[in-house]
Amino acid sequence: MIKEQIQQLSKNIFNDTVANRRHLHSHPELSFHEVETSAFVAGKLEALGLTYQRMADNGLVALIKGDKPSDQVVALRADMDALPITEANDVSYKSQNVGVMHACGHDAHTSSLLGTAKILTEIKSQFGGTVKLIFQPAEEKLPGGASLMIKEGVLENPKPQAVIGQHVMPLIEAGKVGFRAGKYMASTDELYVTVRGKGGHGAQPQQNIDPVIITAHMLTALQQIISRFADPKSPSVLSFGKVIANGATNVIPNEVYLEGTFRTMDEKWRNEAHIKMKKLAEGLCESMGATCEFNIVRGYPFLINEEKLTASTRGHAEDYLGKENVLDLDIWMAAEDFAYYSQVADSCFYRLGTRNESRGITSSVHTPTFDVEETALELSTGLMAYLAVKQLGN
Ligand SMILES: [Zn+2]
Ligand SMILES: [Zn+2]
C-alpha cells in the first residue's frame, strides 16, 4: 500500500525532480563553494514547510517527523558539489559555469533527495520515526564535507540508527541498483615524495649521487611492502603516476619528484603501511647517499556497509523494484567521503544505475561527457523514501 503510494508520488513529481536536477546541473559549484546550490536547496525545503540547520557552511540538515509515535531515526545523505571539469555535452542544461561541471552526479543526488523529502512530507501521517535529510558540501575535496558535518554534530540530536546514501553509477543500467555488504570502497592517501641526490654530468656518475637510480630502487622496494606485508585477503594498491627526473641524456638531475596513491581497506594496516613506506624510502635513500622527503596526505577512510543494515535495505530495494533489478557490486578501490559516516554509524551506500547505451549515456564519472539517464530519478526519489520508511520499522 505505502509502496504503491510512494511509487505514484515519485511519478507525480518526476518532472520537478528533473527540472531541479537540470537547474543544479547548469549551475555547478566547486567543493566548499556551494553557495547558490545551498540556497536553492534551502528554498525547496522551505517550500515543503521544513526548517533546516546549516552546517559546515553550505551544508543543510532537515528533519521530517512521521506522525505515528516512534523514536527511530534514519539519515539520508546527498552531496552537492561539482568538479573542475569543462563540460563537453551539448545539452540544453549544459553547465553555465565554465570549467565547472556536475561530472559525478551530485546534482542527481541532491535533486533526488529533494524529491524524497517531498514524498515523505506527503505521507507523514502514515509512518512513525524521523528522517534526517543531510545535504552535504564538498564530497570531492579533502578534508571532505562529511567529516566536517560529523564534527559539527550531524549525527547527533537526534542520533540516527542508520545512515543511507546513494551514488549514480554509469556502469549499471538505469532502472537497476547495486548493493554490497561489508567493505566496499577504499581509503585513499596521497603520497608526495622528493628524492634529493647530487646532479652532474652523466658521464661522471662517481662524482654524483644519482637520484634516478635510487628512485628506481625505491619504487620497486615500495611495491614489496604491499606484496610482503599486506594481508592478501584485504586489498591494497600502491601506484605512482608521476615521476619527474628532469635531467637529460647526459645530465643527472639533483632530484626526482614523485606523486602516488595508496589505497586499502583496513585502518590498522593503513597506519602501519604509512610508517613502513616512509621508513623504507628514507632508509634506502640514506644508504645510497641521498635524502628523501616522504609526505603522506591522509584522505578518506575506507567505506564499510554494515552487514545487517545492508541486508535489510537490499531486501527493501528488492521489494520496491523487483529482485531482478537489484545487483551485487564488486569492491571499488575509489574513495568516497560517505566513508566517514560508515566509520561511526551503521551505514549503507548503494549505487543507482544511470546508464542508457541507446542514448549514448555511458561515460564514466569525472569525465567531460558524463551524464545520467534521468528516468533513473523517478526510481531514486521513491526508493529512498521507501528505504527510509521501512528502515524506521513501518
Ligand atoms: Zn566524484
Ligand atoms: Zn561522487
mmCIF file of C-alpha atoms and ligand atoms in Angstrom:
data_model
loop_
_atom_site.group_PDB
_atom_site.id
_atom_site.type_symbol
_atom_site.label_atom_id
_atom_site.label_comp_id
_atom_site.label_asym_id
_atom_site.label_seq_id
_atom_site.Cartn_x
_atom_site.Cartn_y
_atom_site.Cartn_z
ATOM 1 C CA MET A 1 0.000 0.000 0.000
ATOM 2 C CA ILE A 2 2.624 2.528 1.080
ATOM 3 C CA LYS A 3 4.899 1.164 -1.634
ATOM 4 C CA GLU A 4 2.380 1.840 -4.406
ATOM 5 C CA GLN A 5 1.676 5.240 -2.950
ATOM 6 C CA ILE A 6 5.356 6.163 -2.940
ATOM 7 C CA GLN A 7 5.731 4.869 -6.486
ATOM 8 C CA GLN A 8 2.812 7.018 -7.603
ATOM 9 C CA LEU A 9 4.165 10.094 -5.813
ATOM 10 C CA SER A 10 7.612 9.674 -7.368
ATOM 11 C CA LYS A 11 5.884 9.547 -10.756
ATOM 12 C CA ASN A 12 3.883 12.679 -9.977
ATOM 13 C CA ILE A 13 6.948 14.707 -9.015
ATOM 14 C CA PHE A 14 9.231 13.293 -11.709
ATOM 15 C CA ASN A 15 9.116 16.421 -13.905
ATOM 16 C CA ASP A 16 10.012 18.613 -10.923
ATOM 17 C CA THR A 17 12.844 16.302 -9.969
ATOM 18 C CA VAL A 18 14.275 16.511 -13.488
ATOM 19 C CA ALA A 19 13.852 20.305 -13.537
ATOM 20 C CA ASN A 20 15.695 20.563 -10.216
ATOM 21 C CA ARG A 21 18.454 18.312 -11.481
ATOM 22 C CA ARG A 22 18.831 20.357 -14.650
ATOM 23 C CA HIS A 23 18.905 23.609 -12.706
ATOM 24 C CA LEU A 24 21.671 22.254 -10.477
ATOM 25 C CA HIS A 25 23.473 20.764 -13.461
ATOM 26 C CA SER A 26 23.617 24.072 -15.297
ATOM 27 C CA HIS A 27 24.754 25.926 -12.141
ATOM 28 C CA PRO A 28 27.509 23.715 -10.729
ATOM 29 C CA GLU A 29 29.735 24.918 -7.903
ATOM 30 C CA LEU A 30 33.070 23.611 -6.682
ATOM 31 C CA SER A 31 33.622 21.935 -3.319
ATOM 32 C CA PHE A 32 33.310 24.378 -0.380
ATOM 33 C CA HIS A 33 31.741 26.970 -2.725
ATOM 34 C CA GLU A 34 28.204 25.534 -2.972
ATOM 35 C CA VAL A 35 26.571 28.864 -2.053
ATOM 36 C CA GLU A 36 23.890 29.047 -4.754
ATOM 37 C CA THR A 37 23.285 25.314 -4.574
ATOM 38 C CA SER A 38 22.773 25.532 -0.838
ATOM 39 C CA ALA A 39 20.387 28.486 -1.253
ATOM 40 C CA PHE A 40 18.465 26.527 -3.897
ATOM 41 C CA VAL A 41 18.085 23.531 -1.583
ATOM 42 C CA ALA A 42 17.116 25.811 1.321
ATOM 43 C CA GLY A 43 14.380 27.375 -0.831
ATOM 44 C CA LYS A 44 12.985 23.977 -1.765
ATOM 45 C CA LEU A 45 12.994 22.803 1.867
ATOM 46 C CA GLU A 46 11.172 25.990 2.916
ATOM 47 C CA ALA A 47 8.592 25.398 0.200
ATOM 48 C CA LEU A 48 7.947 21.991 1.802
ATOM 49 C CA GLY A 49 7.469 23.708 5.157
ATOM 50 C CA LEU A 50 10.658 22.203 6.540
ATOM 51 C CA THR A 51 13.057 24.032 8.801
ATOM 52 C CA TYR A 52 16.740 23.338 8.443
ATOM 53 C CA GLN A 53 20.001 23.867 10.189
ATOM 54 C CA ARG A 54 23.186 24.967 8.445
ATOM 55 C CA MET A 55 26.360 23.002 8.969
ATOM 56 C CA ALA A 56 29.869 23.115 7.535
ATOM 57 C CA ASP A 57 28.986 26.473 5.880
ATOM 58 C CA ASN A 58 26.977 25.273 2.900
ATOM 59 C CA GLY A 59 25.567 22.061 4.351
ATOM 60 C CA LEU A 60 21.906 21.714 5.356
ATOM 61 C CA VAL A 61 20.165 19.347 7.720
ATOM 62 C CA ALA A 62 16.399 18.991 7.988
ATOM 63 C CA LEU A 63 14.099 16.627 9.847
ATOM 64 C CA ILE A 64 10.842 15.062 8.714
ATOM 65 C CA LYS A 65 8.909 13.508 11.561
ATOM 66 C CA GLY A 66 6.279 10.905 10.869
ATOM 67 C CA ASP A 67 3.003 11.370 12.752
ATOM 68 C CA LYS A 68 2.986 7.901 14.287
ATOM 69 C CA PRO A 69 4.871 7.523 17.578
ATOM 70 C CA SER A 70 8.414 6.174 17.214
ATOM 71 C CA ASP A 71 11.849 7.268 18.393
ATOM 72 C CA GLN A 72 13.643 5.666 15.443
ATOM 73 C CA VAL A 73 15.806 7.912 13.267
ATOM 74 C CA VAL A 74 17.290 7.283 9.838
ATOM 75 C CA ALA A 75 19.555 9.709 7.960
ATOM 76 C CA LEU A 76 19.568 10.103 4.170
ATOM 77 C CA ARG A 77 22.566 11.802 2.619
ATOM 78 C CA ALA A 78 23.138 13.675 -0.641
ATOM 79 C CA ASP A 79 26.267 15.551 -1.701
ATOM 80 C CA MET A 80 26.078 18.863 -3.585
ATOM 81 C CA ASP A 81 29.476 19.793 -5.055
ATOM 82 C CA ALA A 82 30.760 19.703 -8.642
ATOM 83 C CA LEU A 83 34.180 19.205 -10.246
ATOM 84 C CA PRO A 84 36.747 21.389 -12.039
ATOM 85 C CA ILE A 85 35.919 19.894 -15.457
ATOM 86 C CA THR A 86 34.704 21.654 -18.622
ATOM 87 C CA GLU A 87 31.510 20.013 -19.834
ATOM 88 C CA ALA A 88 31.637 18.604 -23.364
ATOM 89 C CA ASN A 89 27.964 17.588 -23.598
ATOM 90 C CA ASP A 90 25.787 19.567 -25.953
ATOM 91 C CA VAL A 91 22.586 19.565 -23.901
ATOM 92 C CA SER A 92 20.056 22.259 -23.005
ATOM 93 C CA TYR A 93 21.069 22.031 -19.353
ATOM 94 C CA LYS A 94 24.811 22.263 -20.051
ATOM 95 C CA SER A 95 26.967 23.836 -17.329
ATOM 96 C CA GLN A 96 26.863 27.631 -17.409
ATOM 97 C CA ASN A 97 29.870 27.927 -15.111
ATOM 98 C CA VAL A 98 32.829 27.499 -17.422
ATOM 99 C CA GLY A 99 35.319 24.957 -16.140
ATOM 100 C CA VAL A 100 32.928 23.563 -13.530
ATOM 101 C CA MET A 101 30.732 20.531 -14.078
ATOM 102 C CA HIS A 102 28.499 18.130 -12.207
ATOM 103 C CA ALA A 103 30.506 15.199 -13.528
ATOM 104 C CA CYS A 104 29.943 12.946 -10.522
ATOM 105 C CA GLY A 105 26.150 13.083 -10.454
ATOM 106 C CA HIS A 106 25.840 15.059 -7.231
ATOM 107 C CA ASP A 107 23.171 17.151 -8.993
ATOM 108 C CA ALA A 108 21.186 13.915 -9.333
ATOM 109 C CA HIS A 109 21.761 13.017 -5.665
ATOM 110 C CA THR A 110 20.617 16.434 -4.455
ATOM 111 C CA SER A 111 17.534 16.697 -6.674
ATOM 112 C CA SER A 112 16.659 13.136 -5.802
ATOM 113 C CA LEU A 113 16.803 13.789 -2.055
ATOM 114 C CA LEU A 114 14.625 16.879 -2.547
ATOM 115 C CA GLY A 115 12.102 14.633 -4.273
ATOM 116 C CA THR A 116 12.350 12.105 -1.447
ATOM 117 C CA ALA A 117 11.698 14.942 1.025
ATOM 118 C CA LYS A 118 8.589 15.913 -0.898
ATOM 119 C CA ILE A 119 7.279 12.335 -0.878
ATOM 120 C CA LEU A 120 7.986 11.883 2.834
ATOM 121 C CA THR A 121 6.190 15.103 3.781
ATOM 122 C CA GLU A 122 3.154 13.925 1.821
ATOM 123 C CA ILE A 123 2.978 10.544 3.567
ATOM 124 C CA LYS A 124 3.871 11.846 7.036
ATOM 125 C CA SER A 125 0.646 10.622 8.556
ATOM 126 C CA GLN A 126 1.437 7.070 7.536
ATOM 127 C CA PHE A 127 4.778 6.428 9.173
ATOM 128 C CA GLY A 128 6.474 6.691 12.539
ATOM 129 C CA GLY A 129 10.032 7.848 13.176
ATOM 130 C CA THR A 130 12.236 10.681 11.983
ATOM 131 C CA VAL A 131 14.043 11.064 8.700
ATOM 132 C CA LYS A 132 17.105 13.271 8.844
ATOM 133 C CA LEU A 133 17.985 14.798 5.482
ATOM 134 C CA ILE A 134 21.664 15.582 5.042
ATOM 135 C CA PHE A 135 22.700 17.826 2.145
ATOM 136 C CA GLN A 136 26.438 17.969 2.482
ATOM 137 C CA PRO A 137 29.059 20.073 0.736
ATOM 138 C CA ALA A 138 32.499 19.139 -0.559
ATOM 139 C CA GLU A 139 32.498 15.416 -1.157
ATOM 140 C CA GLU A 140 35.191 15.811 -3.799
ATOM 141 C CA LYS A 141 37.800 17.651 -1.764
ATOM 142 C CA LEU A 142 39.757 16.955 1.394
ATOM 143 C CA PRO A 143 39.007 17.012 4.278
ATOM 144 C CA GLY A 144 35.541 16.124 2.891
ATOM 145 C CA GLY A 145 32.248 17.739 3.824
ATOM 146 C CA ALA A 146 31.130 14.591 5.636
ATOM 147 C CA SER A 147 33.971 14.817 8.148
ATOM 148 C CA LEU A 148 33.111 18.473 8.863
ATOM 149 C CA MET A 149 29.390 17.783 9.217
ATOM 150 C CA ILE A 150 30.123 14.953 11.659
ATOM 151 C CA LYS A 151 32.377 17.265 13.685
ATOM 152 C CA GLU A 152 29.567 19.791 13.803
ATOM 153 C CA GLY A 153 27.181 17.161 15.115
ATOM 154 C CA VAL A 154 25.169 15.991 12.106
ATOM 155 C CA LEU A 155 24.908 12.523 13.641
ATOM 156 C CA GLU A 156 23.624 13.845 16.992
ATOM 157 C CA ASN A 157 20.316 15.317 18.148
ATOM 158 C CA PRO A 158 18.720 13.140 17.080
ATOM 159 C CA LYS A 159 21.194 10.344 16.529
ATOM 160 C CA PRO A 160 20.325 8.183 13.507
ATOM 161 C CA GLN A 161 20.390 4.388 13.886
ATOM 162 C CA ALA A 162 21.257 4.197 10.195
ATOM 163 C CA VAL A 163 22.742 6.411 7.504
ATOM 164 C CA ILE A 164 21.825 5.679 3.888
ATOM 165 C CA GLY A 165 23.436 7.220 0.820
ATOM 166 C CA GLN A 166 23.203 6.601 -2.895
ATOM 167 C CA HIS A 167 25.553 7.329 -5.786
ATOM 168 C CA VAL A 168 24.989 7.228 -9.511
ATOM 169 C CA MET A 169 26.820 4.521 -11.437
ATOM 170 C CA PRO A 170 27.123 4.668 -15.232
ATOM 171 C CA LEU A 171 28.150 1.003 -15.348
ATOM 172 C CA ILE A 172 24.679 -0.046 -14.218
ATOM 173 C CA GLU A 173 21.638 0.338 -16.445
ATOM 174 C CA ALA A 174 19.019 2.869 -15.349
ATOM 175 C CA GLY A 175 16.241 1.055 -13.520
ATOM 176 C CA LYS A 176 18.619 -1.074 -11.505
ATOM 177 C CA VAL A 177 20.559 -0.546 -8.297
ATOM 178 C CA GLY A 178 23.580 -2.274 -6.734
ATOM 179 C CA PHE A 179 24.469 -3.266 -3.180
ATOM 180 C CA ARG A 180 27.490 -4.694 -1.426
ATOM 181 C CA ALA A 181 27.606 -5.631 2.240
ATOM 182 C CA GLY A 182 30.867 -5.141 4.139
ATOM 183 C CA LYS A 183 33.953 -3.406 2.807
ATOM 184 C CA TYR A 184 33.080 -1.576 -0.369
ATOM 185 C CA MET A 185 35.359 1.391 -1.131
ATOM 186 C CA ALA A 186 38.980 2.139 -0.253
ATOM 187 C CA SER A 187 40.797 4.588 1.961
ATOM 188 C CA THR A 188 42.868 6.898 -0.189
ATOM 189 C CA ASP A 189 46.089 8.618 0.790
ATOM 190 C CA GLU A 190 48.199 10.818 -1.432
ATOM 191 C CA LEU A 191 51.979 10.430 -1.495
ATOM 192 C CA TYR A 192 54.334 13.278 -2.370
ATOM 193 C CA VAL A 193 57.978 12.236 -2.439
ATOM 194 C CA THR A 194 61.200 14.047 -3.259
ATOM 195 C CA VAL A 195 64.490 12.143 -3.573
ATOM 196 C CA ARG A 196 67.452 14.513 -3.367
ATOM 197 C CA GLY A 197 70.883 13.472 -4.635
ATOM 198 C CA LYS A 198 73.576 15.457 -6.351
ATOM 199 C CA GLY A 199 73.317 16.138 -10.051
ATOM 200 C CA GLY A 200 76.092 16.459 -12.586
ATOM 201 C CA HIS A 201 77.471 15.170 -15.862
ATOM 202 C CA GLY A 202 76.004 11.848 -16.937
ATOM 203 C CA ALA A 203 79.489 10.666 -17.893
ATOM 204 C CA GLN A 204 80.769 11.003 -14.316
ATOM 205 C CA PRO A 205 78.373 9.112 -12.042
ATOM 206 C CA GLN A 206 81.131 8.579 -9.483
ATOM 207 C CA GLN A 207 81.095 12.292 -8.729
ATOM 208 C CA ASN A 208 77.327 12.483 -8.300
ATOM 209 C CA ILE A 209 74.593 10.916 -6.247
ATOM 210 C CA ASP A 210 72.139 9.777 -8.865
ATOM 211 C CA PRO A 211 68.573 10.234 -7.563
ATOM 212 C CA VAL A 212 67.159 8.499 -10.641
ATOM 213 C CA ILE A 213 68.661 5.095 -9.929
ATOM 214 C CA ILE A 214 67.869 5.486 -6.231
ATOM 215 C CA THR A 215 64.253 6.230 -7.131
ATOM 216 C CA ALA A 216 64.158 3.147 -9.349
ATOM 217 C CA HIS A 217 65.175 1.007 -6.362
ATOM 218 C CA MET A 218 62.748 2.810 -4.111
ATOM 219 C CA LEU A 219 59.770 2.296 -6.420
ATOM 220 C CA THR A 220 60.452 -1.419 -6.648
ATOM 221 C CA ALA A 221 61.091 -1.805 -2.936
ATOM 222 C CA LEU A 222 57.897 0.065 -2.018
ATOM 223 C CA GLN A 223 55.829 -2.407 -4.037
ATOM 224 C CA GLN A 224 57.300 -5.167 -1.907
ATOM 225 C CA ILE A 225 55.791 -3.603 1.188
ATOM 226 C CA ILE A 226 52.434 -4.264 -0.437
ATOM 227 C CA SER A 227 53.287 -7.779 -1.618
ATOM 228 C CA ARG A 228 55.073 -8.915 1.572
ATOM 229 C CA PHE A 229 53.360 -7.133 4.457
ATOM 230 C CA ALA A 230 49.757 -6.560 3.401
ATOM 231 C CA ASP A 231 47.240 -9.257 4.269
ATOM 232 C CA PRO A 232 46.447 -10.893 0.911
ATOM 233 C CA LYS A 233 42.807 -11.175 1.999
ATOM 234 C CA SER A 234 42.468 -7.399 2.212
ATOM 235 C CA PRO A 235 43.098 -5.268 -0.884
ATOM 236 C CA SER A 236 45.956 -2.775 -1.069
ATOM 237 C CA VAL A 237 47.043 -0.654 -4.010
ATOM 238 C CA LEU A 238 50.137 1.490 -4.376
ATOM 239 C CA SER A 239 50.532 3.418 -7.639
ATOM 240 C CA PHE A 240 52.908 6.203 -8.600
ATOM 241 C CA GLY A 241 51.518 8.112 -11.563
ATOM 242 C CA LYS A 242 54.024 10.937 -11.561
ATOM 243 C CA VAL A 243 57.802 10.522 -11.564
ATOM 244 C CA ILE A 244 59.811 13.531 -12.674
ATOM 245 C CA ALA A 245 63.567 13.286 -13.169
ATOM 246 C CA ASN A 246 64.153 16.335 -15.237
ATOM 247 C CA GLY A 247 67.719 15.782 -16.414
ATOM 248 C CA ALA A 248 68.839 14.962 -19.944
ATOM 249 C CA THR A 249 70.642 12.170 -21.820
ATOM 250 C CA ASN A 250 73.870 13.414 -20.320
ATOM 251 C CA VAL A 251 72.642 15.237 -17.226
ATOM 252 C CA ILE A 252 71.924 13.607 -13.890
ATOM 253 C CA PRO A 253 69.362 15.798 -12.089
ATOM 254 C CA ASN A 254 69.655 16.900 -8.478
ATOM 255 C CA GLU A 255 66.351 15.417 -7.517
ATOM 256 C CA VAL A 256 63.416 13.263 -8.509
ATOM 257 C CA TYR A 257 59.844 14.126 -7.607
ATOM 258 C CA LEU A 258 57.072 11.542 -7.310
ATOM 259 C CA GLU A 259 53.351 11.504 -6.665
ATOM 260 C CA GLY A 260 51.344 8.434 -5.888
ATOM 261 C CA THR A 261 48.299 6.984 -4.218
ATOM 262 C CA PHE A 262 47.929 4.354 -1.522
ATOM 263 C CA ARG A 263 44.573 2.629 -1.080
ATOM 264 C CA THR A 264 43.410 -0.062 1.261
ATOM 265 C CA MET A 265 40.505 -1.270 3.408
ATOM 266 C CA ASP A 266 41.963 -1.714 6.871
ATOM 267 C CA GLU A 267 42.709 1.225 9.160
ATOM 268 C CA LYS A 268 45.330 -0.604 11.227
ATOM 269 C CA TRP A 269 47.225 -1.756 8.156
ATOM 270 C CA ARG A 270 46.827 1.665 6.589
ATOM 271 C CA ASN A 271 48.676 3.279 9.504
ATOM 272 C CA GLU A 272 51.346 0.561 9.591
ATOM 273 C CA ALA A 273 51.911 0.863 5.849
ATOM 274 C CA HIS A 274 52.447 4.618 6.167
ATOM 275 C CA ILE A 275 55.236 4.044 8.675
ATOM 276 C CA LYS A 276 56.795 1.186 6.695
ATOM 277 C CA MET A 277 56.791 3.081 3.384
ATOM 278 C CA LYS A 278 58.329 6.181 4.893
ATOM 279 C CA LYS A 279 60.967 4.229 6.803
ATOM 280 C CA LEU A 280 61.926 2.162 3.792
ATOM 281 C CA ALA A 281 62.145 5.159 1.451
ATOM 282 C CA GLU A 282 64.193 7.207 3.884
ATOM 283 C CA GLY A 283 66.484 4.312 4.814
ATOM 284 C CA LEU A 284 67.068 3.257 1.239
ATOM 285 C CA CYS A 285 67.872 6.803 0.119
ATOM 286 C CA GLU A 286 70.206 7.300 3.044
ATOM 287 C CA SER A 287 72.055 4.053 2.333
ATOM 288 C CA MET A 288 72.736 5.326 -1.176
ATOM 289 C CA GLY A 289 73.797 8.801 -0.102
ATOM 290 C CA ALA A 290 70.594 10.675 -0.887
ATOM 291 C CA THR A 291 67.857 12.137 1.264
ATOM 292 C CA CYS A 292 64.153 11.591 0.973
ATOM 293 C CA GLU A 293 61.179 13.720 1.873
ATOM 294 C CA PHE A 294 58.178 11.419 2.123
ATOM 295 C CA ASN A 295 54.888 13.226 2.687
ATOM 296 C CA ILE A 296 51.584 11.443 3.102
ATOM 297 C CA VAL A 297 48.337 13.381 2.868
ATOM 298 C CA ARG A 298 45.633 11.322 4.537
ATOM 299 C CA GLY A 299 42.448 11.073 2.538
ATOM 300 C CA TYR A 300 39.109 9.459 3.322
ATOM 301 C CA PRO A 301 38.890 6.230 5.309
ATOM 302 C CA PHE A 302 37.546 3.040 3.739
ATOM 303 C CA LEU A 303 33.806 2.674 3.328
ATOM 304 C CA ILE A 304 32.051 -0.203 5.029
ATOM 305 C CA ASN A 305 28.425 -1.114 4.521
ATOM 306 C CA GLU A 306 27.126 -2.524 7.776
ATOM 307 C CA GLU A 307 26.081 -6.125 7.108
ATOM 308 C CA LYS A 308 22.658 -6.230 8.765
ATOM 309 C CA LEU A 309 21.563 -2.808 7.619
ATOM 310 C CA THR A 310 22.714 -3.537 4.069
ATOM 311 C CA ALA A 311 20.896 -6.867 4.043
ATOM 312 C CA SER A 312 17.644 -5.282 5.204
ATOM 313 C CA THR A 313 17.998 -2.271 2.898
ATOM 314 C CA ARG A 314 18.707 -4.561 -0.012
ATOM 315 C CA GLY A 315 15.646 -6.615 0.852
ATOM 316 C CA HIS A 316 13.514 -3.466 0.842
ATOM 317 C CA ALA A 317 15.008 -2.450 -2.506
ATOM 318 C CA GLU A 318 14.135 -5.876 -3.964
ATOM 319 C CA ASP A 319 10.672 -5.393 -2.640
ATOM 320 C CA TYR A 320 10.417 -1.966 -4.258
ATOM 321 C CA LEU A 321 11.799 -2.661 -7.704
ATOM 322 C CA GLY A 322 11.964 -6.423 -8.077
ATOM 323 C CA LYS A 323 14.765 -8.848 -7.259
ATOM 324 C CA GLU A 324 15.966 -8.906 -10.863
ATOM 325 C CA ASN A 325 16.756 -5.184 -10.677
ATOM 326 C CA VAL A 326 19.000 -5.381 -7.610
ATOM 327 C CA LEU A 327 22.595 -6.330 -8.399
ATOM 328 C CA ASP A 328 25.709 -7.295 -6.461
ATOM 329 C CA LEU A 329 28.503 -4.757 -6.507
ATOM 330 C CA ASP A 330 32.171 -5.567 -6.651
ATOM 331 C CA ILE A 331 34.765 -3.892 -4.421
ATOM 332 C CA TRP A 332 35.559 -0.438 -5.782
ATOM 333 C CA MET A 333 39.016 0.962 -4.990
ATOM 334 C CA ALA A 334 37.961 4.590 -5.386
ATOM 335 C CA ALA A 335 37.239 6.743 -2.340
ATOM 336 C CA GLU A 336 34.102 8.494 -1.144
ATOM 337 C CA ASP A 337 33.640 10.678 1.910
ATOM 338 C CA PHE A 338 30.427 8.836 2.854
ATOM 339 C CA ALA A 339 33.068 6.532 4.398
ATOM 340 C CA TYR A 340 33.241 8.929 7.360
ATOM 341 C CA TYR A 341 29.620 8.200 8.251
ATOM 342 C CA SER A 342 30.263 4.487 7.823
ATOM 343 C CA GLN A 343 33.142 4.618 10.303
ATOM 344 C CA VAL A 344 30.962 5.994 13.104
ATOM 345 C CA ALA A 345 27.393 4.852 12.351
ATOM 346 C CA ASP A 346 25.708 1.841 10.771
ATOM 347 C CA SER A 347 25.644 2.869 7.135
ATOM 348 C CA CYS A 348 24.630 1.671 3.708
ATOM 349 C CA PHE A 349 25.887 3.214 0.474
ATOM 350 C CA TYR A 350 24.293 1.805 -2.666
ATOM 351 C CA ARG A 351 24.569 2.505 -6.364
ATOM 352 C CA LEU A 352 21.902 3.884 -8.630
ATOM 353 C CA GLY A 353 22.151 2.755 -12.246
ATOM 354 C CA THR A 354 22.180 5.698 -14.670
ATOM 355 C CA ARG A 355 23.395 4.071 -17.895
ATOM 356 C CA ASN A 356 21.480 4.186 -21.158
ATOM 357 C CA GLU A 357 23.503 2.858 -24.070
ATOM 358 C CA SER A 358 20.817 3.593 -26.646
ATOM 359 C CA ARG A 359 21.138 7.284 -25.781
ATOM 360 C CA GLY A 360 24.940 7.137 -25.535
ATOM 361 C CA ILE A 361 24.916 7.718 -21.774
ATOM 362 C CA THR A 362 27.871 5.552 -20.859
ATOM 363 C CA SER A 363 30.710 7.908 -19.858
ATOM 364 C CA SER A 364 32.430 7.397 -16.513
ATOM 365 C CA VAL A 365 32.049 9.804 -13.651
ATOM 366 C CA HIS A 366 34.691 12.578 -13.609
ATOM 367 C CA THR A 367 34.775 12.853 -17.427
ATOM 368 C CA PRO A 368 33.610 15.824 -19.580
ATOM 369 C CA THR A 369 30.969 13.670 -21.323
ATOM 370 C CA PHE A 370 29.422 12.233 -18.169
ATOM 371 C CA ASP A 371 25.626 12.428 -17.975
ATOM 372 C CA VAL A 372 22.827 10.497 -16.309
ATOM 373 C CA GLU A 373 19.753 8.818 -17.728
ATOM 374 C CA GLU A 374 17.185 10.952 -15.960
ATOM 375 C CA THR A 375 14.451 8.320 -15.815
ATOM 376 C CA ALA A 376 16.575 6.860 -13.005
ATOM 377 C CA LEU A 377 15.443 9.803 -10.880
ATOM 378 C CA GLU A 378 11.907 8.516 -10.638
ATOM 379 C CA LEU A 379 13.276 5.353 -9.089
ATOM 380 C CA SER A 380 15.827 7.075 -6.851
ATOM 381 C CA THR A 381 13.370 9.510 -5.201
ATOM 382 C CA GLY A 382 10.791 6.840 -4.422
ATOM 383 C CA LEU A 383 13.283 4.148 -3.478
ATOM 384 C CA MET A 384 14.986 6.351 -0.896
ATOM 385 C CA ALA A 385 11.653 7.316 0.623
ATOM 386 C CA TYR A 386 10.653 3.653 0.788
ATOM 387 C CA LEU A 387 14.015 2.589 2.274
ATOM 388 C CA ALA A 388 13.701 5.263 4.962
ATOM 389 C CA VAL A 389 10.133 4.390 5.894
ATOM 390 C CA LYS A 390 10.903 0.654 6.033
ATOM 391 C CA GLN A 391 14.129 1.170 7.952
ATOM 392 C CA LEU A 392 12.136 3.114 10.545
ATOM 393 C CA GLY A 393 10.147 -0.069 11.113
ATOM 394 C CA ASN A 394 6.945 0.794 9.297
HETATM 395 ZN ZN ZN B 1 33.346 12.109 -7.648
HETATM 396 ZN ZN ZN B 2 30.563 11.428 -6.274
#
